Amino acid sequence: MNFELTKEQQMLQEMVRDFAEKEIKPYSREIDEQSKMRYEIFEKLGKLGLLGIPFPEKYGGAGGDTFSYCLAVEEIGKACGGTGLSYAANTSLGASPIYYFGTEEQKQKWLVPMAKGETLGAFGLTEPNAGSDAGGTRTKAVLDGDEWVINGEKCWITNAGYSRQVIITAVTGKKSNGRNIVSAIIVPTDTPGMTIACNYDKMGVRGSNTCQIVLDHVRVPKENLLGDEKKGFSQFLYTLDGGRISIAALSVGIAQAAFEKALQFSKERVQFGQSISKFQAIQFKLADMAMEIELARNQVFKAAWLKDQGKPFGKEAAFAKLFASEMGFRVCNQAIQIHGGSGYMKEYDVERHLRDIKLMEIGEGTSEIQRLVIARHLGC
Ligand SMILES: Cc1cc2nc3c(=O)[nH]c(=O)nc-3n(C[C@H](O)[C@H](O)[C@H](O)COP(=O)(O)OP(=O)(O)OC[C@H]3O[C@@H](n4cnc5c(N)ncnc54)[C@H](O)[C@@H]3O)c2cc1C
């Protein structure tokens, strides 16, 4: 395993860092206050080829790898957690399943516009009664002639309000053991019967678009089935494994932002006649924060590297997601502590980082589910 960035990866990292610093960070507080995605950012990211980093050029991508994509997620997340979440959800959840499992026609029709930034991608798995327990999906799709007829409801779906299509998971039958067969179907968002409402008032990641989707006798051509009808469940588990690496990278980015602010504040804030960074209690906090961020980043790199090598990466992705998200929460919490009362004020941004990072312990499989995944890999 080689963690030294290639020249291309270094160039990409610098380009994204520069873009995020100039085009995202200055708006991050406003995005949070208004709870509104800044779509112009995504149009620009698309033009720069950053929305399709891990996909081949023939699909509008940059021909890069997961590793490079994670570098970009970290930089964007460092500038704005909400924008970072929408960025990661677009590539990992909206676009990747079509790249992994789609037909050539589906890739041309749906993946290319996403990679170019003409639309965002979204993945609708969660339902009011099926969160961690995705097998409990109630949305149903029934084949009627040449069309799927879909009925159900999805909640908290990232980017759906800015997507031309959402990948919807739905029960399409029963296995011999009585368990549901859950399949994935690409549903254009302008299909009659599909209602998308994006009115959630969220705690954090407020710059990401989050929607409820109601499907009332929605009809789509049977060719919109994504991949193997009977393997929908394993397909989305693979998708989520990949997505977890990007949530880990996003956690590292948010934590890095909070850490840098805490370090700077600690050098400037004077109490008892000296800057608080001279107190060992503060130094130890900063040392722990820096160490934990670096360890999480290394685990992101390891998981991404394994995926890029075509090796099994599910356990390492769960390690990365679990450790990075919980590390991020600790780091953002300590960043507030180092700021004292100032940290409790919006002006200093660290309270936003804490609100943003909390989602990382919940989305794409909660911390409890990550521990279950790891335990399963251990043969428990
Ligand atoms: C801002 C935001 C964006 C999101 N974006 C998307 C998206 O784009 N697409 C999508 O499909 N979903 C999305 N989600 C949904 C997210 O993935 C779910 O919230 C998450 O998977 C948890 O499901 P739940 O909220 O129903 O919690 P539940 O599954 O009800 O869990 C509640 C609690 O019980 C615990 N628990 C559940 N089962 C077990 C168990 N077996 N053992 C131990 N503990 C358990 C959980 O860990 C948690 O602590 C988003 C959510 C949010 C908040």
Coordinates of C-alpha atoms and ligand atoms in Angstrom, one line a residue:
M1 CA 0.0 0.0 0.0
N2 CA 1.4 3.4 -1.0
F3 CA 0.0 6.4 0.7
E4 CA 2.2 8.8 -1.1
L5 CA 0.0 10.9 -3.4
T6 CA 0.7 10.6 -7.1
K7 CA 1.4 13.9 -9.0
E8 CA -2.2 13.7 -10.4
Q9 CA -3.6 13.2 -6.9
Q10 CA -1.6 16.1 -5.5
M11 CA -2.7 18.4 -8.4
L12 CA -6.3 17.4 -7.8
Q13 CA -6.1 18.0 -4.1
E14 CA -4.7 21.4 -4.7
M15 CA -7.3 22.3 -7.3
V16 CA -10.2 21.2 -5.0
R17 CA -8.6 22.9 -2.0
D18 CA -8.3 26.2 -4.0
F19 CA -11.9 25.9 -5.3
A20 CA -13.3 25.1 -1.9
E21 CA -11.5 28.0 -0.3
K22 CA -12.7 30.5 -2.9
E23 CA -16.1 29.2 -4.0
I24 CA -17.5 27.3 -1.0
K25 CA -16.1 28.4 2.3
P26 CA -17.1 32.1 2.0
Y27 CA -20.7 31.0 1.7
S28 CA -20.8 28.2 4.3
R29 CA -22.3 30.3 7.1
E30 CA -25.0 31.7 4.8
I31 CA -25.8 28.2 3.4
D32 CA -26.2 27.0 7.0
E33 CA -28.4 30.0 8.1
Q34 CA -30.6 29.8 5.1
S35 CA -30.6 26.0 5.0
K36 CA -30.4 26.1 1.3
M37 CA -28.1 24.3 -1.1
R38 CA -26.0 26.6 -3.3
Y39 CA -26.5 24.8 -6.6
E40 CA -24.0 27.1 -8.5
I41 CA -21.3 25.3 -6.6
F42 CA -22.3 22.0 -8.2
E43 CA -22.5 23.4 -11.7
K44 CA -19.0 24.7 -11.3
L45 CA -17.8 21.3 -9.8
G46 CA -19.3 19.6 -12.8
K47 CA -17.5 21.9 -15.2
L48 CA -14.2 21.1 -13.4
G49 CA -14.9 17.4 -13.8
L50 CA -15.1 16.9 -10.1
L51 CA -18.6 15.3 -9.9
G52 CA -17.5 12.2 -11.7
I53 CA -13.9 11.7 -10.4
P54 CA -14.0 7.9 -10.1
F55 CA -15.8 7.3 -13.4
P56 CA -14.2 6.8 -16.8
E57 CA -14.1 9.7 -19.2
K58 CA -16.5 8.0 -21.6
Y59 CA -19.2 8.4 -18.9
G60 CA -18.3 12.1 -18.4
G61 CA -16.0 11.3 -15.5
A62 CA -12.4 12.2 -14.8
G63 CA -11.0 8.7 -15.0
G64 CA -9.7 8.9 -11.4
D65 CA -10.1 6.5 -8.5
T66 CA -11.8 6.3 -5.1
F67 CA -8.6 7.6 -3.4
S68 CA -8.7 10.8 -5.5
Y69 CA -12.4 11.2 -4.9
C70 CA -11.9 10.9 -1.1
L71 CA -9.3 13.7 -1.3
A72 CA -11.9 15.9 -3.0
V73 CA -14.6 15.0 -0.4
E74 CA -12.3 15.9 2.4
E75 CA -11.6 19.3 1.0
I76 CA -15.2 20.1 0.1
G77 CA -16.4 18.9 3.5
K78 CA -13.7 21.0 5.2
A79 CA -15.2 24.1 3.5
C80 CA -18.8 23.2 4.2
G81 CA -20.2 20.0 5.7
G82 CA -23.6 20.3 4.0
T83 CA -22.1 20.9 0.6
G84 CA -19.8 18.0 1.3
L85 CA -22.7 15.7 2.1
S86 CA -24.5 16.5 -1.1
Y87 CA -21.3 16.1 -3.1
A88 CA -20.6 12.7 -1.5
A89 CA -24.2 11.5 -1.9
N90 CA -24.2 12.5 -5.5
T91 CA -21.2 10.4 -6.5
S92 CA -21.4 7.5 -4.0
L93 CA -25.1 7.0 -3.8
G94 CA -26.7 8.6 -6.9
A95 CA -24.1 7.9 -9.6
S96 CA -22.0 4.9 -8.5
P97 CA -24.8 2.3 -8.5
I98 CA -25.5 3.2 -12.1
Y99 CA -21.8 2.9 -12.9
Y100 CA -21.5 -0.5 -11.1
F101 CA -24.7 -2.1 -12.1
G102 CA -26.3 -0.2 -14.9
T103 CA -26.6 -1.1 -18.6
E104 CA -24.6 0.8 -21.2
E105 CA -27.8 2.7 -22.1
Q106 CA -28.6 3.6 -18.5
K107 CA -25.0 4.9 -18.0
Q108 CA -25.3 7.1 -21.1
K109 CA -28.7 8.3 -20.1
W110 CA -28.3 8.9 -16.4
L111 CA -24.7 8.7 -15.4
V112 CA -23.2 11.1 -18.0
P113 CA -25.4 14.1 -17.0
M114 CA -24.6 13.5 -13.3
A115 CA -20.9 13.3 -13.9
K116 CA -21.1 16.6 -15.9
G117 CA -23.0 18.4 -13.2
E118 CA -26.2 18.8 -15.3
T119 CA -28.2 17.1 -12.5
L120 CA -27.4 15.6 -9.1
G121 CA -27.9 12.0 -8.2
A122 CA -30.0 10.6 -5.3
F123 CA -30.6 7.2 -3.7
G124 CA -33.9 6.5 -1.9
L125 CA -33.5 3.6 0.5
T126 CA -34.8 4.9 3.8
E127 CA -38.5 4.8 4.7
P128 CA -40.5 6.0 7.7
N129 CA -40.6 2.3 8.9
A130 CA -37.4 1.0 7.4
G131 CA -34.1 2.7 8.4
S132 CA -31.3 0.5 9.6
D133 CA -33.6 -2.5 8.8
A134 CA -33.6 -2.0 5.0
G135 CA -35.1 -5.5 4.6
G136 CA -38.2 -4.0 6.1
T137 CA -38.8 -1.9 3.0
R138 CA -42.5 -1.4 2.3
T139 CA -42.3 0.5 -1.0
K140 CA -43.6 -2.0 -3.6
A141 CA -43.0 -2.3 -7.3
V142 CA -45.2 -4.5 -9.4
L143 CA -44.6 -5.4 -13.0
D144 CA -47.7 -4.5 -15.1
G145 CA -46.9 -5.3 -18.8
D146 CA -43.8 -3.3 -19.7
E147 CA -43.9 -1.1 -16.7
W148 CA -43.1 -1.1 -13.0
V149 CA -45.9 0.4 -10.9
I150 CA -44.4 1.8 -7.7
N151 CA -46.2 2.8 -4.5
G152 CA -44.5 3.9 -1.2
E153 CA -42.8 6.6 0.7
K154 CA -39.1 7.5 1.2
C155 CA -37.7 9.9 3.8
W156 CA -34.6 12.0 4.2
I157 CA -33.3 11.5 0.7
T158 CA -30.3 13.7 -0.1
N159 CA -30.3 15.7 -3.3
A160 CA -33.7 14.5 -4.5
G161 CA -34.9 18.1 -5.0
Y162 CA -32.1 18.7 -7.5
S163 CA -32.1 15.3 -9.3
R164 CA -33.6 14.3 -12.7
Q165 CA -33.8 10.7 -11.3
V166 CA -33.8 8.9 -8.0
I167 CA -32.7 5.3 -7.5
I168 CA -35.6 3.9 -5.5
T169 CA -35.5 0.6 -3.6
A170 CA -38.7 -1.4 -3.6
V171 CA -40.0 -4.9 -2.8
T172 CA -40.5 -6.8 -6.0
G173 CA -41.3 -10.2 -4.7
K174 CA -40.6 -12.8 -2.0
K175 CA -37.8 -15.4 -1.7
S176 CA -38.4 -19.0 -1.0
N177 CA -37.5 -18.3 2.7
G178 CA -40.3 -15.7 2.9
R179 CA -37.9 -12.7 2.9
N180 CA -38.5 -9.8 0.7
I181 CA -36.7 -9.4 -2.6
V182 CA -35.7 -5.7 -2.7
S183 CA -34.7 -4.3 -6.1
A184 CA -33.4 -0.9 -7.3
I185 CA -35.3 1.0 -9.9
I186 CA -34.3 4.3 -11.6
V187 CA -37.3 6.7 -11.3
P188 CA -37.3 10.0 -13.3
T189 CA -38.4 12.7 -10.8
D190 CA -40.9 14.2 -13.3
T191 CA -42.9 11.0 -13.5
P192 CA -46.6 11.5 -12.7
G193 CA -47.4 10.3 -9.1
M194 CA -44.0 11.2 -7.7
T195 CA -44.0 14.0 -5.2
I196 CA -40.8 15.4 -3.7
A197 CA -41.0 17.7 -0.7
C198 CA -37.8 19.2 0.8
N199 CA -39.0 20.9 3.9
Y200 CA -37.1 19.2 6.7
D201 CA -35.6 21.6 9.3
K202 CA -32.3 19.9 10.0
M203 CA -29.9 20.2 12.9
G204 CA -26.8 20.3 10.7
V205 CA -25.6 19.7 7.1
R206 CA -28.2 22.3 6.3
G207 CA -26.6 23.1 2.9
S208 CA -27.5 19.6 1.7
N209 CA -30.9 19.1 0.2
T210 CA -33.0 16.5 2.0
C211 CA -36.4 15.3 0.8
Q212 CA -39.4 13.2 1.4
I213 CA -40.6 11.3 -1.6
V214 CA -44.1 9.9 -2.1
L215 CA -44.7 7.4 -4.9
D216 CA -48.4 7.0 -5.8
H217 CA -48.9 4.6 -8.7
V218 CA -45.7 5.8 -10.3
R219 CA -45.1 4.0 -13.7
V220 CA -41.7 3.6 -15.2
P221 CA -40.5 1.4 -18.1
K222 CA -39.3 -2.1 -17.0
E223 CA -35.9 -1.3 -18.5
N224 CA -35.4 1.1 -15.5
L225 CA -34.6 -1.8 -13.2
L226 CA -31.0 -1.3 -12.1
G227 CA -28.9 -4.4 -12.2
D228 CA -30.2 -7.8 -11.1
E229 CA -33.7 -7.8 -9.8
K230 CA -32.9 -10.5 -7.2
K231 CA -29.6 -9.0 -6.1
G232 CA -30.9 -5.5 -5.3
F233 CA -30.1 -6.0 -1.6
S234 CA -26.4 -7.1 -2.2
Q235 CA -26.1 -4.3 -4.8
F236 CA -27.1 -1.6 -2.3
L237 CA -24.9 -3.1 0.4
Y238 CA -22.0 -2.8 -2.0
T239 CA -23.1 0.8 -2.8
L240 CA -23.2 1.6 0.9
D241 CA -19.8 0.1 1.6
G242 CA -18.3 2.5 -1.0
G243 CA -20.4 5.4 0.4
R244 CA -19.1 4.8 3.9
I245 CA -15.6 5.6 2.7
S246 CA -16.8 9.0 1.5
I247 CA -18.7 9.7 4.7
A248 CA -15.4 8.9 6.6
A249 CA -13.5 11.3 4.3
L250 CA -16.2 14.0 4.9
S251 CA -15.8 13.4 8.7
V252 CA -12.1 14.0 8.3
G253 CA -12.7 17.2 6.4
I254 CA -15.1 18.6 9.0
A255 CA -12.9 17.6 11.9
Q256 CA -9.9 19.2 10.2
A257 CA -11.8 22.5 9.8
A258 CA -12.7 22.4 13.5
F259 CA -9.2 21.5 14.5
E260 CA -7.6 24.3 12.5
K261 CA -9.9 26.9 14.1
A262 CA -9.2 25.6 17.6
L263 CA -5.5 25.6 17.0
Q264 CA -5.6 29.2 15.8
F265 CA -7.9 30.4 18.5
S266 CA -5.7 28.7 21.2
K267 CA -2.7 30.7 20.0
E268 CA -4.6 34.0 20.0
R269 CA -6.7 33.8 23.2
V270 CA -4.8 35.1 26.2
Q271 CA -5.8 34.1 29.8
F272 CA -3.7 34.3 32.9
G273 CA -1.2 36.3 31.0
Q274 CA -0.4 33.8 28.2
S275 CA -2.0 32.3 25.2
I276 CA -4.1 29.3 26.2
S277 CA -2.1 27.1 23.8
K278 CA 0.7 27.3 26.5
F279 CA -1.5 25.4 28.9
Q280 CA -0.8 21.7 28.8
A281 CA -4.4 20.8 29.2
I282 CA -5.1 22.6 25.9
Q283 CA -2.0 21.2 24.2
F284 CA -3.1 17.7 25.1
K285 CA -6.5 18.3 23.6
L286 CA -4.9 19.6 20.4
A287 CA -2.4 16.7 20.3
D288 CA -5.2 14.2 20.6
M289 CA -7.3 15.9 17.9
A290 CA -4.4 16.1 15.4
M291 CA -3.5 12.4 16.1
E292 CA -7.1 11.2 15.7
I293 CA -7.7 13.1 12.5
E294 CA -4.5 11.6 11.0
L295 CA -5.5 8.1 12.0
A296 CA -8.9 8.5 10.5
R297 CA -7.5 9.9 7.3
N298 CA -5.1 6.9 7.1
Q299 CA -8.0 4.5 7.4
V300 CA -9.9 6.4 4.7
F301 CA -6.9 6.0 2.5
K302 CA -6.6 2.3 3.3
A303 CA -10.2 1.5 2.5
A304 CA -10.1 3.6 -0.7
W305 CA -6.9 1.9 -1.8
L306 CA -8.3 -1.6 -1.2
K307 CA -11.4 -0.6 -3.2
D308 CA -9.3 0.7 -6.0
Q309 CA -7.2 -2.5 -6.0
G310 CA -10.4 -4.5 -6.4
K311 CA -9.8 -6.2 -3.0
P312 CA -12.5 -6.7 -0.3
F313 CA -13.0 -3.4 1.5
G314 CA -16.3 -3.8 3.5
K315 CA -14.7 -4.2 6.9
E316 CA -12.1 -1.4 6.3
A317 CA -14.9 0.9 5.0
A318 CA -16.9 0.3 8.2
F319 CA -13.7 0.9 10.3
A320 CA -13.2 4.1 8.5
K321 CA -16.8 5.3 8.8
L322 CA -17.2 4.4 12.4
F323 CA -13.8 5.7 13.6
A324 CA -13.9 8.9 11.5
S325 CA -17.4 9.9 12.4
E326 CA -17.0 9.3 16.2
M327 CA -13.5 10.9 16.1
G328 CA -15.0 13.9 14.2
F329 CA -17.7 14.3 16.9
R330 CA -15.0 14.2 19.6
V331 CA -12.8 16.7 17.7
C332 CA -15.6 19.2 17.0
N333 CA -16.7 19.0 20.6
Q334 CA -13.2 19.7 21.9
A335 CA -12.9 22.5 19.4
I336 CA -15.9 24.2 21.1
Q337 CA -14.3 23.5 24.5
I338 CA -11.1 25.2 23.4
H339 CA -13.0 28.2 22.2
G340 CA -14.9 28.4 25.6
G341 CA -18.0 30.6 25.4
S342 CA -16.9 31.9 21.9
G343 CA -17.3 28.3 20.7
Y344 CA -20.9 28.4 21.6
M345 CA -21.5 31.4 19.3
K346 CA -22.2 31.0 15.6
E347 CA -19.6 33.6 14.7
Y348 CA -16.8 31.1 15.3
D349 CA -18.3 28.3 13.2
V350 CA -17.2 25.5 15.4
E351 CA -20.7 24.9 16.7
R352 CA -21.8 24.4 13.1
H353 CA -19.0 21.8 12.6
L354 CA -20.4 19.9 15.6
R355 CA -24.0 20.1 14.2
D356 CA -22.7 18.9 10.8
I357 CA -20.5 16.1 12.1
K358 CA -23.4 14.5 14.1
L359 CA -25.0 13.3 10.9
M360 CA -21.9 11.2 10.1
E361 CA -22.7 8.9 13.0
I362 CA -26.2 8.4 11.6
G363 CA -26.3 8.4 7.8
E364 CA -25.2 5.5 5.6
G365 CA -25.5 3.1 8.6
T366 CA -25.4 4.3 12.2
S367 CA -22.4 3.7 14.4
E368 CA -24.4 0.7 15.9
I369 CA -24.9 -0.8 12.5
Q370 CA -21.1 -0.3 11.6
R371 CA -20.3 -2.3 14.7
L372 CA -22.7 -5.0 13.6
V373 CA -21.1 -5.0 10.1
I374 CA -17.6 -5.3 11.7
A375 CA -18.7 -8.0 14.0
R376 CA -20.1 -9.9 11.0
H377 CA -16.8 -9.6 9.3
L378 CA -15.2 -11.1 12.4
G379 CA -17.4 -14.1 12.0
C380 CA -19.6 -13.3 15.1
Ligands
LIG1 C1 -29.6 14.4 6.8 C2 -29.9 13.0 6.4 C3 -29.6 12.6 5.1 C4 -29.9 11.3 4.7 N1 -29.8 10.9 3.4 C5 -30.2 9.7 3.0 C6 -30.2 9.3 1.6 O1 -29.7 10.0 0.7 N2 -30.8 8.1 1.2 C7 -31.3 7.2 2.1 O2 -31.8 6.2 1.7 N3 -31.3 7.5 3.5 C8 -30.8 8.7 3.9 N4 -30.8 9.1 5.2 C9 -31.4 8.1 6.2 C10 -30.3 7.5 7.0 O3 -29.5 6.6 6.3 C11 -31.0 6.8 8.2 O4 -31.4 7.8 9.1 C12 -30.1 5.8 9.0 O5 -29.8 4.7 8.2 C13 -30.7 5.3 10.3 O6 -32.0 4.9 10.1 P1 -33.2 5.5 11.0 O7 -33.0 6.9 11.1 O8 -34.5 4.9 10.6 O9 -32.9 4.9 12.5 P2 -33.3 3.5 13.1 O10 -32.9 2.4 12.2 O11 -34.7 3.6 13.5 O12 -32.4 3.4 14.4 C14 -32.6 4.1 15.6 C15 -31.6 3.7 16.6 O13 -31.6 2.3 16.8 C16 -30.4 1.8 16.5 N5 -30.5 0.4 15.9 C17 -31.3 0.1 14.9 N6 -31.2 -1.2 14.6 C18 -30.3 -1.7 15.5 C19 -29.7 -3.0 15.7 N7 -30.0 -4.1 15.0 N8 -28.8 -3.1 16.7 C20 -28.4 -2.0 17.5 N9 -28.9 -0.8 17.3 C21 -29.8 -0.7 16.3 C22 -29.7 2.7 15.5 O14 -28.3 2.6 15.5 C23 -30.2 4.0 16.1 O15 -29.3 4.4 17.1 C24 -30.5 10.4 5.6 C25 -30.7 10.8 7.0 C26 -30.4 12.1 7.3 C27 -30.7 12.5 8.8

